[in-house]
Short mmCIF file of C-alpha atoms and ligand atoms in Angstrom, two decimals:
data_model
loop_
_atom_site.label_atom_id
_atom_site.label_comp_id
_atom_site.label_asym_id
_atom_site.label_seq_id
_atom_site.Cartn_x
_atom_site.Cartn_y
_atom_site.Cartn_z
CA UNK A 1223 -25.52 -262.45 66.78
CA UNK A 1224 -21.71 -261.95 65.99
CA UNK A 1225 -21.40 -258.15 66.01
CA UNK A 1226 -18.36 -258.11 63.76
CA UNK A 1227 -20.30 -259.62 60.87
CA UNK A 1228 -23.27 -257.33 61.92
CA UNK A 1229 -21.40 -254.15 61.45
CA UNK A 1230 -19.15 -255.42 58.51
CA UNK A 1231 -21.25 -256.27 55.50
CA UNK A 1232 -19.92 -258.05 52.23
CA UNK A 1233 -19.19 -255.35 49.96
CA UNK A 1234 -19.13 -255.99 46.09
CA UNK A 1235 -17.91 -253.20 43.86
CA UNK A 1236 -20.03 -253.31 40.69
CA UNK A 1237 -18.42 -252.54 37.31
CA UNK A 1238 -18.68 -254.21 33.70
CA UNK A 1239 -16.76 -257.16 32.51
CA UNK A 1240 -13.79 -256.33 29.94
CA UNK A 1241 -11.89 -258.73 27.44
CA UNK A 1242 -8.72 -257.36 28.02
CA UNK A 1243 -8.12 -256.19 31.67
CA UNK A 1244 -10.72 -258.34 33.80
CA UNK A 1245 -13.23 -255.40 34.15
CA UNK A 1246 -13.52 -251.68 32.98
CA UNK A 1247 -12.85 -248.65 34.95
CA UNK A 1248 -9.82 -247.02 36.65
CA UNK A 1249 -7.86 -249.93 37.91
CA UNK A 1250 -6.00 -247.76 40.57
CA UNK A 1251 -9.19 -246.97 42.14
CA UNK A 1252 -10.74 -250.36 42.33
CA UNK A 1253 -7.43 -251.46 43.98
CA UNK A 1254 -7.66 -248.65 46.40
CA UNK A 1255 -11.20 -249.38 47.36
CA UNK A 1256 -10.36 -252.99 47.89
CA UNK A 1257 -7.37 -252.48 49.86
CA UNK A 1258 -8.90 -250.06 52.11
CA UNK A 1259 -11.99 -252.21 52.83
CA UNK A 1260 -9.99 -255.21 53.35
CA UNK A 1261 -7.76 -253.30 55.81
CA UNK A 1262 -10.78 -252.13 57.56
CA UNK A 1263 -11.86 -255.45 57.88
CA UNK A 1264 -14.41 -255.90 55.36
CA UNK A 1265 -14.86 -258.63 52.87
CA UNK A 1266 -14.55 -256.79 49.54
CA UNK A 1267 -14.49 -257.89 45.99
CA UNK A 1268 -15.04 -256.42 42.40
CA UNK A 1269 -17.88 -257.98 40.58
CA UNK A 1270 -18.85 -257.42 36.94
CA UNK A 1271 -22.63 -257.22 35.79
CA UNK A 1272 -22.20 -260.37 33.92
CA UNK A 1273 -20.97 -262.40 36.91
CA UNK A 1274 -23.30 -261.11 39.67
CA UNK A 1275 -26.02 -263.57 39.65
CA UNK A 1276 -28.43 -262.92 42.71
CA UNK A 1277 -30.07 -266.49 42.69
CA UNK A 1278 -26.82 -268.44 43.15
CA UNK A 1279 -25.19 -269.57 46.22
CA UNK A 1280 -21.83 -267.76 45.44
CA UNK A 1281 -20.77 -265.01 43.04
CA UNK A 1282 -17.46 -264.93 41.08
CA UNK A 1283 -15.41 -261.79 42.03
CA UNK A 1284 -12.01 -260.35 41.95
CA UNK A 1285 -9.63 -259.47 44.62
CA UNK A 1286 -6.09 -257.76 44.21
CA UNK A 1287 -2.92 -259.91 44.88
CA UNK A 1288 -0.27 -257.67 45.96
CA UNK A 1289 2.34 -260.28 45.33
CA UNK A 1290 1.48 -261.03 41.92
CA UNK A 1291 0.33 -257.34 41.29
CA UNK A 1292 -2.71 -258.76 39.60
CA UNK A 1293 -6.46 -259.37 40.01
CA UNK A 1294 -7.38 -263.11 40.93
CA UNK A 1295 -10.64 -264.73 40.44
CA UNK A 1296 -12.44 -266.26 43.44
CA UNK A 1297 -16.05 -267.34 44.63
CA UNK A 1298 -17.30 -265.16 47.31
CA UNK A 1299 -20.69 -265.00 49.36
CA UNK A 1300 -23.50 -262.91 47.97
CA UNK A 1301 -22.84 -259.21 48.81
CA UNK A 1302 -24.95 -257.22 51.41
CA UNK A 1303 -23.98 -253.89 49.76
CA UNK A 1304 -23.14 -253.25 46.06
CA UNK A 1305 -21.23 -250.25 45.43
CA UNK A 1306 -21.98 -249.01 41.76
CA UNK A 1307 -18.81 -247.94 40.13
CA UNK A 1308 -19.84 -248.89 36.56
CA UNK A 1309 -17.62 -246.27 34.76
CA UNK A 1310 -19.75 -244.54 32.22
CA UNK A 1311 -23.18 -243.66 30.99
CA UNK A 1312 -23.11 -245.67 28.10
CA UNK A 1313 -22.56 -248.81 29.92
CA UNK A 1314 -25.12 -248.01 32.52
CA UNK A 1315 -27.73 -247.36 30.01
CA UNK A 1316 -27.24 -250.93 28.34
CA UNK A 1317 -30.48 -252.76 28.91
CA UNK A 1318 -28.69 -255.68 30.38
CA UNK A 1319 -27.00 -253.50 33.14
CA UNK A 1320 -30.26 -251.61 33.60
CA UNK A 1321 -31.97 -254.86 34.50
CA UNK A 1322 -29.28 -255.85 36.56
CA UNK A 1323 -29.46 -252.70 38.54
CA UNK A 1324 -33.13 -252.97 38.79
CA UNK A 1325 -32.72 -256.26 40.07
CA UNK A 1326 -30.42 -255.36 42.78
CA UNK A 1327 -32.75 -252.49 43.97
CA UNK A 1328 -35.69 -254.87 44.59
CA UNK A 1329 -33.68 -257.61 45.93
CA UNK A 1330 -34.19 -258.29 49.52
CA UNK A 1331 -30.83 -258.24 51.78
CA UNK A 1332 -29.11 -256.17 49.16
CA UNK A 1333 -28.46 -252.55 49.44
CA UNK A 1334 -27.61 -250.58 46.36
CA UNK A 1335 -24.90 -247.69 47.01
CA UNK A 1336 -25.19 -245.40 44.19
CA UNK A 1337 -28.03 -245.75 41.85
CA UNK A 1338 -26.23 -244.09 38.71
CA UNK A 1339 -24.95 -241.06 36.86
CA UNK A 1340 -26.68 -237.63 37.08
CA UNK A 1341 -27.67 -235.59 33.73
CA UNK A 1342 -26.75 -231.82 33.92
CA UNK A 1343 -30.09 -230.86 32.79
CA UNK A 1344 -31.80 -232.64 35.27
CA UNK A 1345 -29.84 -231.47 38.29
CA UNK A 1346 -30.47 -227.85 37.28
CA UNK A 1347 -34.39 -228.81 37.40
CA UNK A 1348 -34.11 -230.23 40.88
CA UNK A 1349 -32.10 -227.48 42.26
CA UNK A 1350 -34.57 -224.81 40.87
CA UNK A 1351 -37.36 -226.16 42.77
CA UNK A 1352 -35.91 -225.26 46.28
CA UNK A 1353 -35.81 -222.02 47.74
CA UNK A 1354 -32.38 -222.66 49.43
CA UNK A 1355 -30.74 -224.22 46.39
CA UNK A 1356 -32.33 -221.99 43.58
CA UNK A 1357 -30.16 -218.96 44.00
CA UNK A 1358 -26.99 -220.80 43.42
CA UNK A 1359 -27.97 -221.97 39.95
CA UNK A 1360 -26.68 -220.16 36.92
CA UNK A 1361 -29.52 -219.43 34.39
CA UNK A 1362 -29.77 -222.48 32.29
CA UNK A 1363 -31.79 -223.65 29.36
CA UNK A 1364 -31.61 -226.46 26.82
CA UNK A 1365 -29.72 -225.73 23.29
CA UNK A 1366 -32.49 -226.09 20.94
CA UNK A 1367 -32.34 -223.51 18.08
CA UNK A 1368 -30.57 -220.34 16.66
CA UNK A 1369 -33.24 -217.99 17.83
CA UNK A 1370 -33.61 -219.24 21.51
CA UNK A 1371 -29.68 -219.07 21.75
CA UNK A 1372 -29.80 -215.57 20.43
CA UNK A 1373 -32.43 -214.61 22.92
CA UNK A 1374 -30.38 -216.43 25.71
CA UNK A 1375 -27.20 -214.26 24.68
CA UNK A 1376 -29.15 -211.11 24.77
CA UNK A 1377 -30.06 -211.42 28.33
CA UNK A 1378 -26.61 -213.09 29.38
CA UNK A 1379 -23.65 -211.88 27.08
CA UNK A 1380 -21.68 -214.48 28.39
CA UNK A 1381 -22.51 -218.03 28.07
CA UNK A 1382 -21.20 -221.58 28.55
CA UNK A 1383 -22.38 -224.46 26.34
CA UNK A 1384 -22.07 -227.78 28.14
CA UNK A 1385 -23.05 -231.52 26.96
CA UNK A 1386 -25.61 -232.74 29.52
CA UNK A 1387 -23.71 -235.90 29.80
CA UNK A 1388 -20.16 -234.42 29.57
CA UNK A 1389 -17.41 -234.62 32.07
CA UNK A 1390 -13.76 -233.65 32.19
CA UNK A 1391 -14.54 -230.60 30.16
CA UNK A 1392 -15.05 -232.45 26.95
CA UNK A 1393 -17.10 -230.46 24.40
CA UNK A 1394 -17.47 -227.50 26.47
CA UNK A 1395 -18.02 -223.94 24.59
CA UNK A 1396 -17.90 -220.42 25.59
CA UNK A 1397 -20.28 -217.92 23.68
CA UNK A 1398 -19.51 -214.07 24.03
CA UNK A 1399 -21.55 -211.17 22.65
CA UNK A 1400 -19.42 -208.04 22.75
CA UNK A 1401 -21.51 -205.13 21.17
CA UNK A 1402 -18.72 -202.65 20.82
CA UNK A 1403 -16.39 -205.00 18.69
CA UNK A 1404 -16.89 -205.38 15.02
CA UNK A 1405 -16.76 -209.04 15.17
CA UNK A 1406 -19.22 -208.95 18.07
CA UNK A 1407 -19.87 -212.64 18.41
CA UNK A 1408 -16.97 -214.78 19.91
CA UNK A 1409 -17.04 -218.67 20.23
CA UNK A 1410 -14.36 -220.34 21.94
CA UNK A 1411 -14.15 -224.34 21.86
CA UNK A 1412 -12.12 -226.25 24.41
CA UNK A 1413 -10.03 -228.66 22.78
CA UNK A 1414 -7.82 -231.41 24.56
CA UNK A 1415 -5.15 -229.02 25.71
CA UNK A 1416 -6.02 -225.64 24.15
CA UNK A 1417 -8.85 -224.00 22.95
CA UNK A 1418 -9.82 -222.25 19.69
CA UNK A 1419 -11.71 -219.00 19.19
CA UNK A 1420 -13.91 -218.01 16.34
CA UNK A 1421 -15.07 -214.30 15.66
CA UNK A 1422 -18.00 -213.39 13.61
CA UNK A 1423 -20.15 -210.44 12.85
CA UNK A 1424 -23.21 -212.53 13.07
CA UNK A 1425 -24.45 -215.32 15.32
CA UNK A 1426 -25.80 -217.38 12.50
CA UNK A 1427 -22.48 -218.01 11.11
CA UNK A 1428 -21.23 -219.40 14.55
CA UNK A 1429 -24.39 -221.54 14.87
CA UNK A 1430 -23.20 -223.94 12.39
CA UNK A 1431 -19.84 -224.25 13.97
CA UNK A 1432 -21.92 -224.91 17.31
CA UNK A 1433 -24.15 -227.70 15.74
CA UNK A 1434 -21.06 -229.36 14.15
CA UNK A 1435 -19.37 -229.58 17.66
CA UNK A 1436 -22.62 -230.58 19.50
CA UNK A 1437 -23.24 -233.12 17.07
CA UNK A 1438 -26.02 -235.50 18.26
CA UNK A 1439 -25.28 -234.85 22.06
CA UNK A 1440 -27.86 -232.72 24.13
CA UNK A 1441 -26.52 -229.51 25.43
CA UNK A 1442 -27.22 -226.68 28.07
CA UNK A 1443 -26.63 -223.19 27.71
CA UNK A 1444 -25.88 -221.40 30.69
CA UNK A 1445 -25.10 -217.85 32.12
CA UNK A 1446 -21.40 -217.65 32.40
CA UNK A 1447 -20.21 -216.67 35.76
CA UNK A 1448 -16.95 -214.35 36.18
CA UNK A 1449 -14.83 -216.61 38.45
CA UNK A 1450 -12.78 -215.34 41.11
CA UNK A 1451 -9.11 -215.42 39.90
CA UNK A 1452 -5.64 -215.81 41.50
CA UNK A 1453 -2.74 -214.55 39.66
CA UNK A 1454 -5.11 -213.85 36.80
CA UNK A 1455 -6.54 -217.33 36.55
CA UNK A 1456 -9.84 -218.32 37.13
CA UNK A 1457 -10.32 -221.10 39.77
CA UNK A 1458 -13.21 -223.21 41.13
CA UNK A 1459 -13.91 -225.26 44.13
CA UNK A 1460 -14.22 -229.33 44.06
CA UNK A 1461 -16.12 -230.60 46.88
CA UNK A 1462 -16.63 -234.31 48.04
CA UNK A 1463 -19.52 -234.86 49.93
CA UNK A 1464 -20.56 -238.57 51.29
CA UNK A 1465 -23.05 -240.20 53.80
CA UNK A 1466 -21.06 -240.90 56.97
CA UNK A 1467 -21.49 -243.90 59.32
CA UNK A 1468 -24.61 -242.44 60.76
CA UNK A 1469 -26.24 -242.08 57.13
CA UNK A 1470 -25.82 -238.12 56.99
CA UNK A 1471 -24.42 -236.31 54.18
CA UNK A 1472 -21.10 -234.71 55.00
CA UNK A 1473 -18.26 -232.82 53.34
CA UNK A 1474 -15.18 -235.10 53.36
CA UNK A 1475 -13.10 -232.45 51.69
CA UNK A 1476 -12.78 -229.19 49.79
CA UNK A 1477 -10.21 -228.74 47.02
CA UNK A 1478 -9.59 -226.01 44.47
CA UNK A 1479 -8.52 -225.99 40.80
CA UNK A 1480 -6.83 -223.02 39.12
CA UNK A 1481 -7.41 -223.08 35.41
CA UNK A 1482 -4.35 -223.77 33.11
CA UNK A 1483 -3.35 -220.95 30.65
CA UNK A 1484 -5.67 -220.86 27.79
CA UNK A 1485 -8.35 -223.16 29.11
CA UNK A 1486 -11.91 -222.25 29.69
CA UNK A 1487 -12.05 -225.12 32.36
CA UNK A 1488 -10.17 -225.85 35.53
CA UNK A 1489 -9.53 -229.49 34.83
CA UNK A 1490 -6.05 -230.73 35.82
CA UNK A 1491 -5.73 -232.75 32.52
CA UNK A 1492 -6.23 -229.69 30.72
CA UNK A 1493 -3.46 -227.73 32.33
CA UNK A 1494 -5.30 -226.82 35.59
CA UNK A 1495 -3.65 -227.07 39.23
CA UNK A 1496 -4.49 -228.16 42.25
CA UNK A 1497 -4.65 -225.57 45.01
CA UNK A 1498 -5.45 -224.95 48.65
CA UNK A 1499 -9.01 -223.37 48.72
CA UNK A 1500 -7.91 -221.35 51.63
CA UNK A 1501 -4.98 -219.87 49.99
CA UNK A 1502 -6.81 -218.76 46.77
CA UNK A 1503 -9.94 -217.37 48.74
CA UNK A 1504 -7.81 -215.48 51.48
CA UNK A 1505 -5.72 -213.84 48.67
CA UNK A 1506 -8.85 -212.26 47.34
CA UNK A 1507 -11.09 -211.69 50.53
CA UNK A 1508 -8.96 -212.05 53.42
CA UNK A 1509 -8.26 -214.94 55.91
CA UNK A 1510 -11.06 -214.09 58.37
CA UNK A 1511 -13.74 -213.81 55.80
CA UNK A 1512 -12.34 -217.21 54.03
CA UNK A 1513 -12.77 -219.18 56.91
CA UNK A 1514 -16.24 -218.04 57.25
CA UNK A 1515 -16.87 -218.70 53.51
CA UNK A 1516 -15.45 -222.07 53.74
CA UNK A 1517 -17.69 -222.96 56.41
CA UNK A 1518 -20.71 -221.52 54.31
CA UNK A 1519 -19.63 -223.47 51.27
CA UNK A 1520 -19.67 -226.66 53.20
CA UNK A 1521 -23.01 -226.22 54.58
CA UNK A 1522 -24.42 -225.17 51.27
CA UNK A 1523 -22.93 -228.39 49.58
CA UNK A 1524 -24.66 -230.63 51.95
CA UNK A 1525 -28.13 -228.71 51.21
CA UNK A 1526 -27.40 -229.24 47.58
CA UNK A 1527 -26.83 -232.80 48.17
CA UNK A 1528 -30.07 -233.19 49.94
CA UNK A 1529 -31.96 -231.39 47.20
CA UNK A 1530 -30.36 -233.40 44.50
CA UNK A 1531 -31.28 -236.47 46.53
CA UNK A 1532 -34.95 -235.39 46.90
CA UNK A 1533 -35.31 -234.33 43.09
CA UNK A 1534 -34.04 -237.68 41.86
CA UNK A 1535 -36.10 -239.64 44.25
CA UNK A 1536 -33.17 -241.93 44.72
CA UNK A 1537 -31.04 -242.62 47.81
CA UNK A 1538 -27.54 -241.75 46.88
CA UNK A 1539 -24.14 -242.23 49.03
CA UNK A 1540 -21.74 -239.66 47.65
CA UNK A 1541 -21.03 -236.90 45.12
CA UNK A 1542 -18.65 -234.73 43.88
CA UNK A 1543 -19.51 -231.00 43.19
CA UNK A 1544 -18.06 -228.31 41.23
CA UNK A 1545 -18.74 -224.83 42.80
CA UNK A 1546 -17.44 -221.32 41.53
CA UNK A 1547 -17.06 -218.29 43.53
CA UNK A 1548 -17.56 -215.26 41.55
CA UNK A 1549 -15.43 -211.79 41.78
CA UNK A 1550 -17.95 -210.52 44.52
CA UNK A 1551 -17.47 -213.77 46.56
CA UNK A 1552 -20.83 -215.20 45.52
CA UNK A 1553 -21.15 -218.85 45.36
CA UNK A 1554 -22.49 -220.81 42.30
CA UNK A 1555 -23.39 -224.43 41.31
CA UNK A 1556 -21.79 -225.75 38.19
CA UNK A 1557 -22.26 -229.51 38.39
CA UNK A 1558 -22.42 -232.62 40.48
CA UNK A 1559 -21.14 -236.01 39.82
CA UNK A 1560 -22.80 -239.05 41.29
CA UNK A 1561 -19.37 -241.05 40.70
CA UNK A 1562 -16.83 -239.15 41.95
CA UNK A 1563 -13.24 -239.16 40.23
CA UNK A 1564 -10.11 -239.86 42.53
CA UNK A 1565 -9.29 -236.66 44.47
CA UNK A 1566 -5.69 -235.98 44.22
CA UNK A 1567 -5.33 -234.52 47.67
CA UNK A 1568 -4.09 -237.33 49.83
CA UNK A 1569 -6.05 -236.49 52.90
CA UNK A 1570 -9.41 -236.37 50.95
CA UNK A 1571 -8.56 -239.32 49.09
CA UNK A 1572 -7.72 -241.41 52.28
CA UNK A 1573 -10.97 -240.31 53.99
CA UNK A 1574 -13.27 -240.82 51.08
CA UNK A 1575 -12.06 -244.60 50.81
CA UNK A 1576 -13.00 -245.14 54.44
CA UNK A 1577 -16.13 -243.52 54.21
CA UNK A 1578 -17.28 -245.78 51.60
CA UNK A 1579 -17.19 -248.76 53.97
CA UNK A 1580 -18.48 -246.64 56.88
CA UNK A 1581 -21.76 -245.81 54.92
CA UNK A 1582 -21.78 -249.29 53.81
CA UNK A 1583 -22.08 -250.43 57.33
CA UNK A 1584 -24.88 -248.04 58.09
CA UNK A 1585 -26.66 -249.17 54.78
CA UNK A 1586 -26.19 -252.77 56.23
CA UNK A 1587 -27.46 -252.05 59.52
CA UNK A 1588 -30.51 -250.12 58.34
CA UNK A 1589 -31.56 -253.16 56.40
CA UNK A 1590 -31.87 -255.19 59.56
CA UNK A 1591 -34.19 -252.69 61.20
N1 ADP B 2093 -21.59 -221.25 33.93
C1 ADP B 2093 -20.31 -221.11 34.14
N2 ADP B 2093 -19.77 -220.22 34.38
C2 ADP B 2093 -18.21 -220.24 34.30
N3 ADP B 2093 -17.53 -221.17 34.48
C3 ADP B 2093 -18.23 -222.46 34.18
C4 ADP B 2093 -19.57 -222.43 34.09
N4 ADP B 2093 -19.67 -223.55 33.77
C5 ADP B 2093 -18.62 -224.35 33.98
N5 ADP B 2093 -17.59 -223.60 34.23
C6 ADP B 2093 -16.23 -223.95 34.31
O1 ADP B 2093 -15.84 -225.30 33.57
C7 ADP B 2093 -15.59 -226.23 34.33
C8 ADP B 2093 -16.30 -227.46 33.88
O2 ADP B 2093 -17.65 -227.42 33.92
P1 ADP B 2093 -18.74 -228.79 34.39
O3 ADP B 2093 -20.12 -228.07 34.43
O4 ADP B 2093 -17.96 -229.02 35.79
O5 ADP B 2093 -18.39 -229.71 33.40
P2 ADP B 2093 -17.59 -231.21 33.15
O6 ADP B 2093 -18.59 -232.06 33.35
O7 ADP B 2093 -17.19 -231.27 31.80
O8 ADP B 2093 -16.62 -231.14 34.27
C9 ADP B 2093 -16.16 -225.86 35.76
O9 ADP B 2093 -15.41 -226.38 36.86
C10 ADP B 2093 -15.92 -224.42 35.89
O10 ADP B 2093 -14.60 -224.16 35.97
MG1 MG B 2094 -16.89 -230.71 36.32
#
C-alpha cells in the first residue's frame, strides 16, 4: 500500500451553503485550514452540507486560489475525514443538517471530526459527575423563576447569568446582593462595548428586566467568581485542547484575556486584551508558583476534556476552554467550546492548524484497524 496515501486522508471541511459568498463561516479561518493542510501534503477542500452526497463518485468542493484571491469549485474524491466547522448552532440544528451529520457518523470509510456544539448547562452536568472535575465547577442552576433565583442569590450574593447557547459574551448579566446598601440588588447587563447597571430595593423589580433580556433563550445562573486581577482588571485563561497525532488530548496553547474597562467579560471584541498568562500569574503569585500553576492548569484541562467527552458519549477532536483563577489562586471552569474560534497568538494558531491534520491522520489510520 502507498504509505503516503495511508497517512494523509482526504479531508473535507464541512459548512453550510451561502447565497452570497460560497459558504458560511469565517472565510479567513477556512482559508488558513485549507492552506495549512495543502502545505502539509493533504488533499483538503471545503464542502457544504448541500453538496456533500455520500453515495456519489465525486464531491463538489471549494479550494482557495491565491492568484485570484477567491474560492474555486472543483470535483473531488469522497473524503475519509470530515471536519465539522458548521459555524453556528441554528444551522447545526436544522433537520437537513442533522440528517447529514447522522449519515456521516454511520457511513463506513468516513470519520467525523467534531460532532457539534456544546450547551453550557450540559457541560456542567457532565463535569459534576466526576470527582476530579466537580470541584472546578462554580455552583450552577437553570434560570427558572424569581423564587429560585432569590434562593440562589441568598447563598451566592454574586451571580453570573448566561445564555446556555451563548458565545462571545452575548446576553451575559451579573446580579449582586449587597445587604448594607439601600439599593441592595444590582443587575449589570453586558451590551456590545459597555455594560448598563440597574439598582433596586427588591429583586422582583429587576426580575422583569432579567426576563426581558433573556427573552426565549434558556439561561444558567452561576456562582460568580472573584477573578484574579492585573492592574485592577480581571483576567481569565483561554486554553486550546486538541487531540494529537496519537489520538491523545494535549494542550496546544494557553492564552490570557484581560477584561476591558467597564466590561463584565474578558472578550477582545468587548475591549479585552491579549496577554501572556505567565506574566499575569507571576505578578500575583510569583514566577516560581506560576510555572507550577500553569502546568497544573494544563493537566486539569486535559482531565476536563476527557470528562466532557465521557459525558457527551461522543468522540471529540478539539475544544477551547475558558478557565478562571480566583484571587486565592484556585482554578475554575467557565465553559468549553467545541468549535474553537481562531486564537490570536500566532504560535498557538499555527500549531492548532497543523494539529487538525495530524489528528485527521490518526482518525484515518484508526479506521483501517
Ligand atoms: N461564574 C463566573 N464568575 C466570574 N466570571 C465569569 C463567570 N462566568 C463567566 N465569567 C466571565 O465571563 C466570560 C464569558 O463567559 P463564558 O461562560 O465564557 O460565556 P461566552 O460563551 O459568552 O464566552 C468568561 O470568560 C469570564 O471572564
Ligand atoms: Mg467564553
